[in-house]
Amino acid sequence: MNVQVKKVYRNSYLNIISALFKKLGLPQLIDHLVPVDPQCQTRVSDAVQAILYNVFDGRQALVHLEHWAQEVDCEKLIRPDLHPSWLNDDALARHLDRLYEAGIHNVISTCLIHIYRKEGLSLRAFHADTTDKTVYGAYESASLEALQITHGYNRHHRWQKQIGFGLVGNEDGIPFYGDVHDGNLPDKTWNPEVLSRVHEQLKQAKIEDEWIYVADSAAMMKETLAQTKAANAFLITRGPSSLRIVKTALAEADAEDTTWSDPFTLAERNGATYRVWETASTYEGHPVRLIVVESSALDQRKGKTLEKERTKEAELLREEQARWERHPFSCREDAEQALASLKASLRPRFHRVEAAVEEIVRLKKRRGRPKKGAEPEVETLYFLHLDVEFDQDAWEQARRKASRFVLVTTVPKEWKGQPMDAQEILKLYKGQISVEMNFAFLKDPFFTDEIYVKKPERVAVLGYLFLLALAIYRVFQRRVRQFITPEHPLKGPGGRKLTRPTGQAIFQLFQYVNVVLFKLPDGRIQRSLDRSLTPDQRRILQGLGLDESIYV
């Protein structure tokens, strides 16, 4: 029996992503939103899937995607009878243009709403933030409405050519709203605008319920508060330290008669300890709750700043000590005046300084040898003596104040039958890390390397496809985490226990799953795994409602 090996595919985890993409019904939805062109061999959904799977496999420029498609099992990943040569850069570019003409923002927004419905995700609270991404090409467009790829300062204050990403998602990091915007759009402009857009997206999903918008300190503006109310939402944000109401709240929280809450933690283990104190105020005519939070985990950046200030202050005081010890005054009055001036100029934060005039009587120095029998002359000099001592209490107080911040919220104390006390508001705000972790995905060169296309319109489409890839990644991670528990963890590299595995950690478990294509004597093609799946691999597939058929 003559059986030939026709091809070996290193599909690994791509088959899981492909199965998830199809289970969500996204290929049909995309082809409905951007109808199939009968003159094309490929559909828009084919191009979208090819680009997405390439993102998960270590993204390459579109010009190389046809070669990449020859190395993966396209017929199994995308659809039967799809030839890799059809996914050339010209075909992909045409599909990018068609997506843009169909309204790429609306296409992806519809997909995200569809994902939320399919997954039954909560629409109670959303976390919002923006980031930038560096691009390098010389992009040209005849349209003034196209994405403006401009130079600007990034988050690290480096001058670069960039575009912006905006994200609004739940605590699992699954985007409900995303946009690709101009590279110099400030957060203070983006926040009010995105509130209106998310509200429209919720109405599109036929959801008129109240919701909570969690954002960073750039959202603390009159326009954002007004738009939050118009969008049937409540705001949770961090109050900028420059705001008068924030300064007042911090000062009141420092009073001796302030009643703080008992210490509590939000994490299961090794988490920071918090205390909270709440007051109320108004901002631009809007009533707000102010929650002062004290954390046992001193912010690393603030901690370094305090250490630098303490070291600099100690060095300055040592210099002052040495300076005045070698600067004598001939009369007490001059010394007293210098002492008063020194006390006015020295305002140490972390040291106690006791300064006083010290009188010293010593032999008067004269030139030459003294006359025989002459009595030695003496002189009275006055020095400023500084006694410097580190103030441990002041240091601890400064550290305590540095670990405090103020949350500003319009959420009522009871909402939807649930108490929304200060602890619950803090818990919601700490979920902001979910959207920040998404930016690590969008900036990871493995997933989203340099963007090699010629037009800003295509840059925008690729950016939105990155957002869709992010949504699929987070859904995949969430589904796996639902059946992985501390009692039944996965076994990672080196025998490490994985109780809350990341998507990438799960990908590694499937890294060496290969599919062999055999050509049978009768001409039929048969697929087979090159080795048996491990117990953890089978467990993951079963938990996702899949089996080996996604490979063979």
XYZ file of N, CA and C in Angstrom, residues 282-400:
357
model
N -18.917 68.975 45.275
C -19.469 69.239 43.942
C -18.336 69.688 43.034
N -18.461 69.363 41.744
C -17.478 69.782 40.754
C -18.213 70.255 39.508
N -18.035 71.518 39.183
C -18.690 72.123 38.017
C -20.195 71.871 38.050
N -20.770 71.959 39.247
C -22.212 71.791 39.392
C -22.678 70.357 39.519
N -21.761 69.396 39.460
C -22.128 67.979 39.558
C -21.774 67.455 40.947
N -22.737 66.872 41.661
C -22.400 66.274 42.971
C -21.527 65.038 42.770
N -20.468 64.921 43.567
C -19.554 63.791 43.436
C -19.200 63.246 44.817
N -18.851 61.985 44.845
C -18.290 61.358 46.039
C -16.777 61.327 45.904
N -16.084 61.677 46.977
C -14.620 61.662 46.991
C -14.166 60.575 47.953
N -13.419 59.614 47.454
C -12.956 58.498 48.267
C -11.436 58.566 48.348
N -10.946 58.858 49.542
C -9.499 58.902 49.771
C -9.034 57.488 50.091
N -8.063 57.003 49.324
C -7.567 55.633 49.456
C -6.118 55.681 49.936
N -5.830 54.879 50.940
C -4.451 54.738 51.424
C -4.018 53.298 51.205
N -2.919 53.123 50.466
C -2.444 51.791 50.120
C -1.143 51.480 50.840
N -1.011 50.223 51.278
C 0.234 49.812 51.932
C 1.360 49.642 50.921
N 0.998 49.487 49.667
C 2.007 49.341 48.615
C 2.312 50.721 48.052
N 3.377 51.322 48.534
C 3.759 52.649 48.080
C 4.073 52.601 46.595
N 3.494 53.521 45.861
C 3.763 53.606 44.438
C 5.274 53.656 44.200
N 5.754 52.777 43.313
C 7.199 52.647 43.111
C 7.836 53.963 42.672
N 7.180 54.650 41.759
C 7.748 55.907 41.263
C 7.789 56.956 42.367
N 6.707 57.039 43.157
C 6.689 58.009 44.248
C 7.699 57.640 45.324
N 7.874 56.335 45.550
C 8.848 55.902 46.538
C 10.262 56.319 46.152
N 10.594 56.170 44.871
C 11.918 56.585 44.406
C 12.086 58.089 44.518
N 11.024 58.828 44.225
C 11.089 60.287 44.328
C 11.348 60.717 45.765
N 10.646 60.077 46.706
C 10.851 60.415 48.116
C 12.274 60.097 48.564
N 12.790 58.947 48.132
C 14.151 58.576 48.500
C 15.154 59.593 47.961
N 14.937 60.061 46.737
C 15.826 61.068 46.158
C 15.752 62.374 46.945
N 14.525 62.767 47.320
C 14.364 64.002 48.089
C 15.056 63.900 49.451
N 14.920 62.742 50.096
C 15.544 62.563 51.401
C 17.068 62.617 51.288
N 17.630 61.929 50.291
C 19.083 61.928 50.093
C 19.598 63.326 49.776
N 18.882 64.029 48.900
C 19.292 65.381 48.524
C 19.230 66.322 49.719
N 18.182 66.176 50.530
C 18.040 67.029 51.709
C 19.158 66.760 52.716
N 19.511 65.495 52.936
C 20.580 65.158 53.869
C 21.915 65.728 53.402
N 22.188 65.642 52.085
C 23.429 66.202 51.549
C 23.470 67.720 51.728
N 22.351 68.390 51.484
C 22.281 69.840 51.635
C 22.552 70.252 53.091
N 21.983 69.509 54.029
C 22.176 69.840 55.442
C 23.628 69.602 55.875
N 24.261 68.556 55.347
C 25.674 68.332 55.668
C 26.545 69.471 55.135
N 26.195 69.933 53.941
C 26.938 71.063 53.374
C 26.758 72.325 54.221
N 25.527 72.538 54.709
C 25.272 73.703 55.546
C 26.041 73.604 56.867
N 26.078 72.398 57.434
C 26.847 72.201 58.662
C 28.311 72.564 58.458
N 28.897 72.021 57.402
C 30.314 72.281 57.140
C 30.561 73.757 56.836
N 29.623 74.367 56.135
C 29.801 75.780 55.758
C 29.854 76.690 56.982
N 28.909 76.530 57.899
C 28.829 77.447 59.034
C 29.867 77.138 60.114
N 30.367 75.898 60.120
C 31.416 75.571 61.092
C 32.735 76.274 60.768
N 32.939 76.630 59.529
C 34.172 77.333 59.158
C 33.914 78.801 58.802
N 32.782 79.322 59.259
C 32.443 80.724 58.986
C 32.219 81.449 60.320
N 33.289 82.019 60.924
C 33.132 82.687 62.228
C 32.575 84.103 62.085
N 31.862 84.537 63.128
C 31.390 85.919 63.232
C 32.139 86.581 64.395
N 32.463 87.854 64.210
C 33.214 88.560 65.259
C 32.297 89.153 66.314
N 30.982 89.265 66.022
C 30.053 89.771 67.028
C 28.797 88.920 67.043
N 28.162 88.848 68.212
C 26.979 88.009 68.371
C 25.823 88.500 67.509
N 25.685 89.822 67.359
C 24.561 90.378 66.603
C 24.571 89.861 65.167
N 25.756 89.851 64.525
C 25.839 89.334 63.158
C 25.494 87.848 63.120
N 25.953 87.125 64.090
C 25.663 85.690 64.146
C 24.171 85.431 64.326
N 23.515 86.254 65.184
C 22.075 86.093 65.404
C 21.285 86.382 64.120
N 21.700 87.405 63.387
C 21.033 87.737 62.128
C 21.194 86.591 61.111
N 22.403 86.051 61.049
C 22.638 84.928 60.135
C 21.817 83.711 60.552
N 21.683 83.515 61.862
C 20.887 82.397 62.360
C 19.423 82.548 61.967
N 18.881 83.746 62.108
C 17.481 83.987 61.740
C 17.275 83.749 60.247
N 18.225 84.201 59.444
C 18.122 84.001 57.998
C 18.204 82.521 57.640
N 19.091 81.791 58.335
C 19.241 80.354 58.070
C 17.965 79.596 58.424
N 17.363 79.928 59.567
C 16.130 79.240 59.973
C 14.991 79.487 58.979
N 14.976 80.692 58.416
C 13.929 81.007 57.440
C 14.129 80.267 56.123
N 15.401 80.019 55.779
C 15.684 79.366 54.489
C 15.622 77.844 54.573
N 15.922 77.284 55.723
C 15.905 75.834 55.877
C 14.510 75.346 56.277
N 13.890 74.562 55.384
C 12.581 73.982 55.695
C 12.611 72.485 55.364
N 13.366 71.728 56.143
C 13.527 70.298 55.837
C 12.233 69.521 56.054
N 12.014 68.514 55.176
C 10.829 67.668 55.288
C 11.090 66.447 56.161
N 12.309 65.910 56.077
C 12.569 64.618 56.692
C 13.617 64.680 57.806
N 14.007 65.881 58.227
C 15.016 66.006 59.281
C 14.600 67.084 60.277
N 15.043 66.886 61.516
C 14.889 67.928 62.532
C 16.230 68.645 62.657
N 16.192 69.959 62.605
C 17.422 70.752 62.655
C 17.351 71.719 63.828
N 18.291 71.602 64.717
C 18.435 72.544 65.832
C 19.647 73.427 65.532
N 19.423 74.721 65.373
C 20.506 75.663 65.057
C 20.639 76.680 66.189
N 21.860 76.957 66.574
C 22.102 77.906 67.668
C 23.442 78.594 67.454
N 23.597 79.740 68.133
C 24.870 80.473 68.081
C 25.777 79.898 69.160
N 26.966 79.524 68.784
C 27.928 78.945 69.711
C 29.100 79.922 69.897
N 29.375 80.261 71.140
C 30.456 81.215 71.439
C 31.725 80.447 71.776
N 32.823 80.842 71.127
C 34.108 80.179 71.335
C 35.175 81.240 71.629
N 35.889 81.045 72.752
C 37.014 81.932 73.107
C 38.304 81.177 72.800
N 39.174 81.808 72.002
C 40.407 81.134 71.620
C 41.543 82.140 71.520
N 42.751 81.629 71.526
C 43.927 82.491 71.384
C 43.880 83.184 70.037
N 44.226 84.447 70.097
C 44.221 85.249 68.878
C 45.512 85.004 68.110
N 45.364 84.673 66.878
C 46.531 84.395 66.049
C 47.154 85.700 65.551
N 48.494 85.788 65.695
C 49.220 86.955 65.178
C 50.414 86.461 64.371
N 50.869 87.325 63.486
C 52.007 86.955 62.650
C 53.305 87.119 63.445
N 54.262 86.280 63.184
C 55.574 86.387 63.812
C 55.631 85.784 65.199
N 56.855 85.875 65.832
C 57.068 85.314 67.166
C 56.629 86.327 68.213
N 55.863 85.912 69.244
C 55.416 86.862 70.276
C 56.607 87.353 71.119
N 56.450 88.559 71.644
C 57.514 89.141 72.480
C 57.646 88.360 73.776
N 58.894 88.378 74.289
C 59.171 87.639 75.521
C 58.440 88.281 76.686
N 57.700 87.484 77.437
C 56.964 87.971 78.593
C 55.610 88.563 78.268
N 55.253 88.644 76.947
C 53.945 89.221 76.574
C 52.831 88.218 76.873
N 51.736 88.750 77.422
C 50.589 87.891 77.718
C 49.843 87.568 76.415
N 49.435 86.307 76.247
C 48.709 85.940 75.016
C 47.346 86.640 74.936
N 47.019 87.053 73.736
C 45.712 87.710 73.520
C 44.670 86.667 73.142
N 43.476 86.890 73.572
C 42.363 85.994 73.217
C 41.312 86.776 72.426
N 40.477 86.012 71.721
C 39.374 86.624 70.962
C 38.129 85.763 71.124
N 37.002 86.415 71.028
C 35.715 85.710 71.117
C 35.083 85.666 69.729
N 34.788 84.460 69.248
C 34.164 84.267 67.939
C 32.832 83.537 68.115
N 31.984 83.744 67.120
C 30.641 83.148 67.173
C 30.417 82.304 65.912
N 29.974 81.082 66.117
C 29.702 80.161 65.011
C 28.240 79.704 65.079
N 27.725 79.323 63.915
C 26.383 78.707 63.881
C 26.559 77.200 63.942
N 25.950 76.600 64.937
C 26.064 75.147 65.108
C 24.733 74.489 64.727
N 24.795 73.519 63.787
C 23.598 72.810 63.340
C 23.633 71.385 63.850
N 22.569 71.009 64.534
C 22.412 69.633 65.010
C 21.304 68.987 64.177
N 21.663 68.061 63.273
C 20.722 67.461 62.320
C 20.379 66.042 62.756
N 19.075 65.735 62.779
C 18.611 64.400 63.165
C 17.487 63.976 62.221
N 17.574 62.737 61.722
C 16.543 62.221 60.827
C 15.211 62.112 61.563
N 14.137 62.632 60.953
C 12.808 62.637 61.566
C 12.004 61.450 61.035
N 12.018 60.375 61.771
C 11.344 59.157 61.335
C 9.839 59.366 61.210
N 9.252 60.125 62.119
C 7.808 60.374 62.067
C 7.426 61.137 60.806
N 8.219 62.168 60.471
C 7.942 62.954 59.261
C 8.097 62.095 58.015
N 9.106 61.224 58.041
C 9.332 60.331 56.905
C 8.153 59.384 56.712
N 7.690 58.780 57.783
C 6.557 57.855 57.691
C 5.299 58.586 57.247
N 5.115 59.819 57.713
C 3.938 60.589 57.308
C 3.998 60.918 55.824
N 5.190 61.269 55.337
C 5.347 61.576 53.910
C 5.072 60.338 53.058
N 5.578 59.198 53.507
C 5.316 57.953 52.778
C 3.822 57.623 52.781
N 3.184 57.870 53.915
C 1.752 57.591 54.012
C 0.957 58.494 53.068
